PDB file of C-alpha atoms in Angstrom:
ATOM      1  CA  MET A   1     -22.436  -1.114  67.151  1.00 52.00           C
ATOM      2  CA  LYS A   2     -24.379   1.586  67.128  1.00 54.00           C
ATOM      3  CA  THR A   3     -21.849   3.697  64.839  1.00 53.00           C
ATOM      4  CA  ALA A   4     -21.715   0.974  62.247  1.00 50.00           C
ATOM      5  CA  MET A   5     -25.913   1.151  61.868  1.00 50.00           C
ATOM      6  CA  LEU A   6     -25.577   4.984  61.759  1.00 46.00           C
ATOM      7  CA  PHE A   7     -23.151   5.075  58.907  1.00 49.00           C
ATOM      8  CA  PHE A   8     -25.208   2.630  56.990  1.00 50.00           C
ATOM      9  CA  VAL A   9     -28.140   4.597  57.541  1.00 47.00           C
ATOM     10  CA  PHE A  10     -26.507   7.741  56.444  1.00 50.00           C
ATOM     11  CA  TRP A  11     -24.862   6.429  53.373  1.00 52.00           C
ATOM     12  CA  ASN A  12     -28.517   4.661  52.589  1.00 52.00           C
ATOM     13  CA  SER A  13     -29.833   6.154  49.974  1.00 50.00           C
ATOM     14  CA  SER A  14     -33.439   5.398  50.174  1.00 53.00           C
ATOM     15  CA  ALA A  15     -32.794   7.021  54.445  1.00 50.00           C
ATOM     16  CA  ARG A  16     -31.737  10.013  53.153  1.00 54.00           C
ATOM     17  CA  ARG A  17     -33.862  13.159  53.673  1.00 57.00           C
ATOM     18  CA  THR A  18     -34.184  16.174  51.560  1.00 60.00           C
ATOM     19  CA  PRO A  19     -37.016  18.754  52.175  1.00 64.00           C
ATOM     20  CA  LYS A  20     -40.296  18.405  50.669  1.00 69.00           C
ATOM     21  CA  GLY A  21     -40.157  20.390  46.977  1.00 62.00           C
ATOM     22  CA  ALA A  22     -36.421  20.251  46.490  1.00 63.00           C
ATOM     23  CA  PRO A  23     -35.049  18.013  43.725  1.00 65.00           C
ATOM     24  CA  ARG A  24     -33.017  14.733  44.698  1.00 65.00           C
ATOM     25  CA  ALA A  25     -29.713  15.483  43.384  1.00 65.00           C
ATOM     26  CA  ARG A  26     -29.021  12.791  40.584  1.00 69.00           C
ATOM     27  CA  HIS A  27     -25.805  10.983  39.652  1.00 78.00           C
ATOM     28  CA  GLY A  28     -24.630  10.526  36.153  1.00 84.00           C
ATOM     29  CA  PHE A  29     -23.442  12.654  33.356  1.00 86.00           C
ATOM     30  CA  SER A  30     -25.760  15.044  31.490  1.00 91.00           C
ATOM     31  CA  LEU A  31     -26.103  14.459  27.644  1.00 92.00           C
ATOM     32  CA  VAL A  32     -24.122  17.515  26.021  1.00 94.00           C
ATOM     33  CA  GLU A  33     -21.321  16.050  28.517  1.00 93.00           C
ATOM     34  CA  VAL A  34     -21.528  12.557  26.729  1.00 94.00           C
ATOM     35  CA  VAL A  35     -21.633  13.821  23.962  1.00 95.00           C
ATOM     36  CA  LEU A  36     -18.269  16.207  24.125  1.00 96.00           C
ATOM     37  CA  ALA A  37     -16.624  13.305  25.688  1.00 95.00           C
ATOM     38  CA  LEU A  38     -17.201  11.084  22.600  1.00 96.00           C
ATOM     39  CA  GLY A  39     -16.425  13.791  20.519  1.00 95.00           C
ATOM     40  CA  VAL A  40     -12.852  13.925  22.108  1.00 95.00           C
ATOM     41  CA  THR A  41     -12.426  10.218  22.435  1.00 95.00           C
ATOM     42  CA  SER A  42     -13.084   9.902  18.680  1.00 95.00           C
ATOM     43  CA  MET A  43     -10.695  12.397  17.608  1.00 94.00           C
ATOM     44  CA  SER A  44      -8.041  11.420  19.244  1.00 93.00           C
ATOM     45  CA  MET A  45      -8.739   7.935  18.226  1.00 94.00           C
ATOM     46  CA  LEU A  46      -8.596   9.103  14.568  1.00 93.00           C
ATOM     47  CA  GLY A  47      -5.400  10.822  15.144  1.00 90.00           C
ATOM     48  CA  MET A  48      -4.259   7.208  16.297  1.00 92.00           C
ATOM     49  CA  LEU A  49      -5.991   5.520  13.330  1.00 91.00           C
ATOM     50  CA  SER A  50      -4.105   8.178  10.650  1.00 90.00           C
ATOM     51  CA  LEU A  51      -0.338   7.522  12.875  1.00 91.00           C
ATOM     52  CA  THR A  52      -0.953   4.168  12.412  1.00 92.00           C
ATOM     53  CA  ILE A  53      -1.728   4.066   8.851  1.00 92.00           C
ATOM     54  CA  VAL A  54       1.895   6.255   7.920  1.00 92.00           C
ATOM     55  CA  GLY A  55       3.483   3.687  10.069  1.00 94.00           C
ATOM     56  CA  ILE A  56       2.431   0.612   8.089  1.00 95.00           C
ATOM     57  CA  THR A  57       3.031   2.773   4.966  1.00 93.00           C
ATOM     58  CA  SER A  58       6.931   4.171   6.046  1.00 95.00           C
ATOM     59  CA  MET A  59       7.798  -0.082   7.312  1.00 95.00           C
ATOM     60  CA  ARG A  60       6.917  -0.930   3.800  1.00 91.00           C
ATOM     61  CA  GLU A  61       8.746   1.577   2.075  1.00 92.00           C
ATOM     62  CA  ALA A  62      11.620   1.161   3.996  1.00 94.00           C
ATOM     63  CA  MET A  63      11.349  -2.891   3.887  1.00 93.00           C
ATOM     64  CA  GLU A  64      11.374  -2.344   0.018  1.00 90.00           C
ATOM     65  CA  GLN A  65      14.007  -0.009  -0.404  1.00 93.00           C
ATOM     66  CA  THR A  66      16.134  -2.426   2.159  1.00 94.00           C
ATOM     67  CA  VAL A  67      15.226  -5.338  -0.401  1.00 94.00           C
ATOM     68  CA  HIS A  68      15.763  -3.056  -3.104  1.00 93.00           C
ATOM     69  CA  THR A  69      19.870  -2.258  -1.784  1.00 94.00           C
ATOM     70  CA  GLN A  70      20.710  -5.754  -1.277  1.00 95.00           C
ATOM     71  CA  ILE A  71      19.668  -6.344  -4.686  1.00 95.00           C
ATOM     72  CA  VAL A  72      21.741  -3.706  -5.913  1.00 95.00           C
ATOM     73  CA  GLN A  73      24.654  -4.434  -3.603  1.00 95.00           C
ATOM     74  CA  ARG A  74      24.498  -8.245  -5.009  1.00 94.00           C
ATOM     75  CA  ILE A  75      24.457  -6.719  -8.616  1.00 93.00           C
ATOM     76  CA  SER A  76      26.736  -4.164  -8.377  1.00 92.00           C
ATOM     77  CA  SER A  77      29.417  -6.910  -6.679  1.00 92.00           C
ATOM     78  CA  GLU A  78      29.414  -9.465  -9.760  1.00 90.00           C
ATOM     79  CA  VAL A  79      29.570  -6.576 -12.218  1.00 90.00           C
ATOM     80  CA  GLN A  80      32.598  -5.571 -10.097  1.00 88.00           C
ATOM     81  CA  LEU A  81      34.448  -8.377  -9.876  1.00 88.00           C
ATOM     82  CA  THR A  82      33.817  -9.316 -13.950  1.00 87.00           C
ATOM     83  CA  PRO A  83      36.646  -9.123 -16.471  1.00 87.00           C
ATOM     84  CA  TYR A  84      35.953  -5.417 -17.661  1.00 84.00           C
ATOM     85  CA  ASP A  85      36.389  -7.060 -21.579  1.00 84.00           C
ATOM     86  CA  SER A  86      33.153  -9.225 -20.913  1.00 85.00           C
ATOM     87  CA  LEU A  87      30.819  -7.312 -19.071  1.00 85.00           C
ATOM     88  CA  ASP A  88      28.820  -7.062 -22.118  1.00 82.00           C
ATOM     89  CA  THR A  89      28.118 -10.863 -22.357  1.00 83.00           C
ATOM     90  CA  THR A  90      28.514 -12.163 -18.858  1.00 80.00           C
ATOM     91  CA  VAL A  91      26.554  -9.504 -17.095  1.00 81.00           C
ATOM     92  CA  VAL A  92      24.829  -6.578 -18.863  1.00 82.00           C
ATOM     93  CA  ALA A  93      22.967  -9.622 -21.256  1.00 81.00           C
ATOM     94  CA  LYS A  94      21.022 -11.303 -18.338  1.00 87.00           C
ATOM     95  CA  THR A  95      18.113 -10.681 -16.577  1.00 90.00           C
ATOM     96  CA  PHE A  96      17.829 -11.334 -12.833  1.00 91.00           C
ATOM     97  CA  PHE A  97      14.687 -13.010 -11.115  1.00 91.00           C
ATOM     98  CA  PHE A  98      14.426 -12.357  -6.993  1.00 92.00           C
ATOM     99  CA  ASN A  99      11.400 -12.930  -4.747  1.00 90.00           C
ATOM    100  CA  GLY A 100      10.653 -10.453  -2.019  1.00 88.00           C
ATOM    101  CA  GLU A 101      13.750 -11.077   0.495  1.00 91.00           C
ATOM    102  CA  ALA A 102      16.251 -10.357  -2.404  1.00 91.00           C
ATOM    103  CA  ILE A 103      17.374 -13.959  -2.610  1.00 92.00           C
ATOM    104  CA  GLU A 104      18.076 -14.664  -6.109  1.00 92.00           C
ATOM    105  CA  GLN A 105      15.453 -17.010  -8.051  1.00 90.00           C
ATOM    106  CA  THR A 106      16.973 -18.859 -11.410  1.00 87.00           C
ATOM    107  CA  SER A 107      13.477 -17.874 -13.585  1.00 85.00           C
ATOM    108  CA  ALA A 108      10.138 -15.989 -13.179  1.00 84.00           C
ATOM    109  CA  ASP A 109       7.672 -18.076 -10.805  1.00 84.00           C
ATOM    110  CA  ALA A 110       4.706 -17.275  -8.336  1.00 84.00           C
ATOM    111  CA  ASN A 111       7.144 -16.151  -5.925  1.00 86.00           C
ATOM    112  CA  THR A 112       9.264 -13.463  -8.442  1.00 87.00           C
ATOM    113  CA  ARG A 113       9.020 -10.300  -6.662  1.00 89.00           C
ATOM    114  CA  TYR A 114      11.825  -8.493  -8.806  1.00 90.00           C
ATOM    115  CA  LYS A 115      13.464  -8.077 -12.485  1.00 90.00           C
ATOM    116  CA  VAL A 116      16.623  -6.883 -12.534  1.00 92.00           C
ATOM    117  CA  THR A 117      18.091  -5.810 -16.074  1.00 91.00           C
ATOM    118  CA  LEU A 118      21.198  -4.007 -16.855  1.00 92.00           C
ATOM    119  CA  ASP A 119      22.012  -1.576 -19.586  1.00 90.00           C
ATOM    120  CA  ARG A 120      25.524  -0.423 -20.050  1.00 87.00           C
ATOM    121  CA  GLN A 121      26.629   3.077 -20.860  1.00 82.00           C
ATOM    122  CA  THR A 122      29.646   5.158 -21.648  1.00 76.00           C
ATOM    123  CA  PRO A 123      29.679   8.278 -19.125  1.00 75.00           C
ATOM    124  CA  SER A 124      29.901  11.386 -20.268  1.00 73.00           C
ATOM    125  CA  PHE A 125      31.606  13.724 -17.898  1.00 71.00           C
ATOM    126  CA  PRO A 126      32.489  17.746 -18.439  1.00 73.00           C
ATOM    127  CA  THR A 127      36.339  17.098 -19.275  1.00 67.00           C
ATOM    128  CA  SER A 128      35.490  13.565 -20.919  1.00 59.00           C
ATOM    129  CA  GLY A 129      35.930  15.382 -23.824  1.00 63.00           C
ATOM    130  CA  ALA A 130      39.695  15.876 -23.411  1.00 63.00           C
ATOM    131  CA  MET A 131      40.168  11.819 -22.477  1.00 65.00           C
ATOM    132  CA  PRO A 132      39.336  10.493 -25.818  1.00 65.00           C
ATOM    133  CA  ASP A 133      40.345   6.977 -24.219  1.00 69.00           C
ATOM    134  CA  MET A 134      37.178   7.372 -21.496  1.00 69.00           C
ATOM    135  CA  GLU A 135      35.362   4.261 -22.851  1.00 70.00           C
ATOM    136  CA  ARG A 136      38.507   2.150 -22.846  1.00 75.00           C
ATOM    137  CA  SER A 137      38.936   2.804 -18.773  1.00 79.00           C
ATOM    138  CA  LEU A 138      35.025   3.862 -17.458  1.00 83.00           C
ATOM    139  CA  THR A 139      32.161   2.557 -18.406  1.00 85.00           C
ATOM    140  CA  SER A 140      28.382   2.675 -16.478  1.00 87.00           C
ATOM    141  CA  VAL A 141      26.282   0.244 -15.792  1.00 90.00           C
ATOM    142  CA  ARG A 142      22.442   1.080 -15.730  1.00 92.00           C
ATOM    143  CA  ILE A 143      20.422  -1.330 -13.100  1.00 93.00           C
ATOM    144  CA  TYR A 144      16.850  -1.513 -13.329  1.00 93.00           C
ATOM    145  CA  VAL A 145      14.851  -2.932 -10.451  1.00 92.00           C
ATOM    146  CA  THR A 146      11.255  -3.481 -11.908  1.00 88.00           C
ATOM    147  CA  PRO A 147       9.050  -4.605  -8.700  1.00 87.00           C
ATOM    148  CA  MET A 148       6.900  -7.546 -10.419  1.00 85.00           C
ATOM    149  CA  VAL A 149       3.668  -9.885  -8.837  1.00 78.00           C
ATOM    150  CA  GLY A 150       2.207 -13.166 -10.328  1.00 67.00           C
ATOM    151  CA  ASP A 151       2.699 -16.792 -11.737  1.00 60.00           C
ATOM    152  CA  THR A 152       3.335 -14.624 -15.024  1.00 64.00           C
ATOM    153  CA  PRO A 153       5.420 -11.362 -13.778  1.00 60.00           C
ATOM    154  CA  GLN A 154       3.786  -8.085 -14.951  1.00 66.00           C
ATOM    155  CA  PRO A 155       5.143  -4.964 -13.871  1.00 64.00           C
ATOM    156  CA  ILE A 156       2.818  -2.747 -11.662  1.00 68.00           C
ATOM    157  CA  ALA A 157       5.182  -0.009 -10.225  1.00 72.00           C
ATOM    158  CA  ARG A 158       7.637   2.199 -11.088  1.00 81.00           C
ATOM    159  CA  ILE A 159      11.300   0.874 -12.114  1.00 86.00           C
ATOM    160  CA  SER A 160      13.623   2.017  -9.816  1.00 89.00           C
ATOM    161  CA  THR A 161      17.311   2.933 -11.388  1.00 92.00           C
ATOM    162  CA  TYR A 162      20.226   2.519  -9.997  1.00 93.00           C
ATOM    163  CA  VAL A 163      24.352   3.506 -11.624  1.00 92.00           C
ATOM    164  CA  VAL A 164      27.589   1.530 -11.114  1.00 90.00           C
ATOM    165  CA  LEU A 165      30.814   3.586 -12.349  1.00 88.00           C
ATOM    166  CA  VAL A 166      33.127   0.121 -13.432  1.00 88.00           C
ATOM    167  CA  PRO A 167      36.521   1.212 -14.001  1.00 86.00           C
ATOM    168  CA  ASN A 168      38.662  -1.281 -16.307  1.00 84.00           C
ATOM    169  CA  SER A 169      41.478  -2.605 -13.346  1.00 77.00           C
ATOM    170  CA  GLY A 170      43.085  -4.288 -16.401  1.00 69.00           C
ATOM    171  CA  GLU A 171      45.297  -2.879 -19.467  1.00 58.00           C
ATOM    172  CA  LEU A 172      44.424  -0.180 -20.791  1.00 50.00           C
TER     173      LEU A 172
END
């Protein structure tokens, strides 16, 4: 019991004895230490915040690229399966509307996120002058994906352009 009491007296701050005139030991941090710690913490938090913003932007762009890929794949498949002679009337003349999940819609409405238009062109290659029948054997279809917003869709950003080369699989 004496040892426990001695231990308590030894660690009790009011029971400590200091020589007269000697300053008491102060516990805690100085103002300089606190300011430095806050500076280091704020700089590291600023770095983490900026990395979070970059990560969110990259994720949004990746999602948009994925939707564009799905739209182009769907349109490209439809173009490849269409008979060569009826490309202009069945596919190229149409305007397609898609929502944010690359699901086709019949018309533009509040959920419309993308408007897709097509344009048919004859491709030109360095040796195409030597091949006069190039127009009957190969065509180029450009797919324009325009981001839209709202009930009355308005273009809000840049138009993404993709090119699909379509061979004439039928008669030449």
